[in-house]
Amino acid sequence: MRRAGAAALALTGLLSATACSGSSSDRQASEPAITAEPAALSPSYASPSGSTSANGVVALTPDVTAELDSAIQRVLSQTGVPGINVGIITPGGTYQKSFGVADKTAGTAMDPSLHLRIGSETKTFTATAVLRLVDQGKVGLDDPISKYVDGVPGGDGITVRQLGEMRSGLFPYSSDPQFVNDLISDPNRVFTPDQLLSYGYRHPAVSPPGTQFQYNNSNYIILGKLVERLGGQPAGRFLTDQVITPASLGQTSFPINGTMPSPYAHGYTDQTPNGAITDSTNWNPSWAWTAGAIISTIADLQSWAKTMATGTLVSPATQAERLKTLPTGDPGVGYGFGLFNNNGWIGHNGSLPGYESVAVYLPQAQSTLALLLNTDVLYQGSEPSSLFANEITKILSPKYVYSIPPATAASSAPGSGSPSGSPSGSASTESSPSLPAGNPPSNVAT
């Protein structure tokens, strides 16, 4: 991921100074500026079209629906995002719409049926796979990872739980300059999990285990190796058999190469050697593997957000462990075992070259928000997925506003996944490999 902060809490991206796909002169001066304001400021917003119910979510009346349409279209126009699929489910109604185009060359309209890459949202699937192994008695969250996976530096002192919570202290492979160069120079290159980890293992630990939150794709590659060993089959197959299929996600898949299932939306990124925007649809996602490679649709992502946040596939006791969130450095944002709590919204975001996602659930209101975008190009330092989620929740749930500050935006390196955005602070150290001329190598975010 290019932006660790935005993506992981999506955590699949790169920090890039050149985020927008159009110059500021192309924007309409009459439109209000889009900003990911601090969550503390957001609750003061009151939707003029709907009243907030006791559960914190406004009714999806025709006026509110029109307000959402207007806000989404405005963000789309200002950020230069080609297309977005939006899905909202509340007790009082649903909202599923597409905006913009899926293919900039052909002008094909965005559509809810299209497949897109979800980046670091993949981490929620990998975390669920680990938790199912916990329920099967094959692993303990507080076991040292060295018990299951060889070669992890300091593995005797790093627990499975600390890997899932992004507190291992290991150096993230996607922040290694050589990895970034190798990925950007050949986005079709196939990486093995051990090759990915070797980029990070060449660096000393960033902090002692358990002491600091740092969004880190290496953690979820190591957990993928754990899943393979204890599950007795390739990680992608285990995730399919133990997570994707039981969750009834018929349009979700773990790819084995860069091919996208049809129908699909083209993805566009500026994570290129010269910073030029290019079509990254078929870039090989092996560099993200169990940290960010999964492909899905808006309907599946909506369903998954609730399944993951409510713990349908794991025992209540294990789900309680998943939901134990710790501070990330961003006000209002905590990170648990493969998910975040963003001002009440539980889930993850993701970003990798060409695509971004958000899939979150608000338990108090039994409501779901899911977004799929076909670009990871930053807008004024912010991941566009975070800007959409922020504007939508200002209208939908003014007491619970999704907010990730621009500084936390993680970059999306080709292939890595992350909650579409990762929390800021220490989380934002892992972004994806975008190397516009003059910029130092940044982290690959998923």
CSV table of N, CA, C and O in Angstrom, one decimal, residues 4 90 109 131 140 205 216 223 235 269 280 289 306 324 328 347 369 371 388 416 432:
chain,number,residue,atom,x,y,z
A,4,ALA,N,0.1,4.2,4.3
A,4,ALA,CA,-0.1,3.3,5.4
A,4,ALA,C,-1.2,3.8,6.3
A,4,ALA,O,-1.9,3.1,6.9
A,90,THR,N,-28.8,0.4,6.0
A,90,THR,CA,-29.3,0.9,7.3
A,90,THR,C,-30.6,0.2,7.6
A,90,THR,O,-31.2,-0.4,6.7
A,109,ALA,N,-19.3,3.3,-18.2
A,109,ALA,CA,-19.8,3.7,-16.9
A,109,ALA,C,-19.5,2.8,-15.8
A,109,ALA,O,-19.4,1.5,-16.0
A,131,LEU,N,-8.0,-16.3,13.2
A,131,LEU,CA,-8.9,-16.4,14.3
A,131,LEU,C,-9.7,-17.7,14.2
A,131,LEU,O,-10.1,-18.4,15.2
A,140,GLY,N,-2.5,-20.1,19.4
A,140,GLY,CA,-2.9,-19.1,20.4
A,140,GLY,C,-2.4,-17.7,20.1
A,140,GLY,O,-1.3,-17.5,19.6
A,205,ALA,N,14.9,-3.9,13.9
A,205,ALA,CA,13.6,-3.6,14.3
A,205,ALA,C,13.4,-2.1,14.6
A,205,ALA,O,14.3,-1.4,14.9
A,216,ASN,N,2.0,-2.2,9.1
A,216,ASN,CA,3.2,-2.9,8.5
A,216,ASN,C,2.7,-4.1,7.8
A,216,ASN,O,2.1,-5.1,8.3
A,223,LEU,N,1.7,-13.7,8.9
A,223,LEU,CA,0.4,-14.4,9.3
A,223,LEU,C,-0.1,-15.2,8.1
A,223,LEU,O,-0.6,-16.3,8.4
A,235,ALA,N,-2.3,-20.3,1.1
A,235,ALA,CA,-3.0,-19.3,1.9
A,235,ALA,C,-4.3,-18.9,1.1
A,235,ALA,O,-5.4,-18.8,1.7
A,269,THR,N,-3.2,4.6,-11.5
A,269,THR,CA,-2.3,5.0,-10.4
A,269,THR,C,-1.2,5.9,-10.9
A,269,THR,O,-0.9,6.0,-12.2
A,280,SER,N,-3.2,0.4,-14.2
A,280,SER,CA,-2.5,-0.6,-13.5
A,280,SER,C,-3.4,-1.8,-13.2
A,280,SER,O,-3.1,-2.7,-12.4
A,289,TRP,N,0.0,-10.1,-1.5
A,289,TRP,CA,-0.4,-11.5,-1.1
A,289,TRP,C,-1.4,-11.4,0.0
A,289,TRP,O,-2.5,-10.8,-0.2
A,306,LYS,N,-20.2,-6.4,7.6
A,306,LYS,CA,-21.0,-6.8,8.7
A,306,LYS,C,-20.6,-8.1,9.3
A,306,LYS,O,-20.5,-8.3,10.5
A,324,LYS,N,-10.5,-5.9,20.6
A,324,LYS,CA,-9.8,-5.1,21.6
A,324,LYS,C,-8.8,-4.2,20.9
A,324,LYS,O,-7.7,-4.5,20.5
A,328,THR,N,-3.7,4.3,18.1
A,328,THR,CA,-2.9,4.3,16.9
A,328,THR,C,-2.1,5.6,16.7
A,328,THR,O,-1.2,5.7,15.9
A,347,GLY,N,-14.0,-1.7,10.9
A,347,GLY,CA,-13.7,-2.3,9.7
A,347,GLY,C,-12.3,-2.0,9.2
A,347,GLY,O,-11.4,-2.0,10.0
A,369,LEU,N,-21.3,0.7,5.5
A,369,LEU,CA,-20.8,1.6,4.4
A,369,LEU,C,-19.7,0.9,3.7
A,369,LEU,O,-18.7,0.4,4.3
A,371,LEU,N,-17.2,1.2,0.0
A,371,LEU,CA,-16.8,2.0,-1.1
A,371,LEU,C,-15.7,1.3,-1.9
A,371,LEU,O,-14.8,0.6,-1.4
A,388,PHE,N,-14.3,10.5,0.6
A,388,PHE,CA,-15.6,10.1,0.3
A,388,PHE,C,-16.3,9.6,1.6
A,388,PHE,O,-17.4,10.0,1.9
A,416,SER,N,-0.1,-4.1,-2.5
A,416,SER,CA,-0.3,-4.3,-1.1
A,416,SER,C,-1.7,-3.9,-0.7
A,416,SER,O,-2.2,-2.9,-1.2
A,432,SER,N,2.9,2.8,0.1
A,432,SER,CA,3.3,2.1,-1.1
A,432,SER,C,4.3,2.8,-1.9
A,432,SER,O,4.7,3.9,-1.7
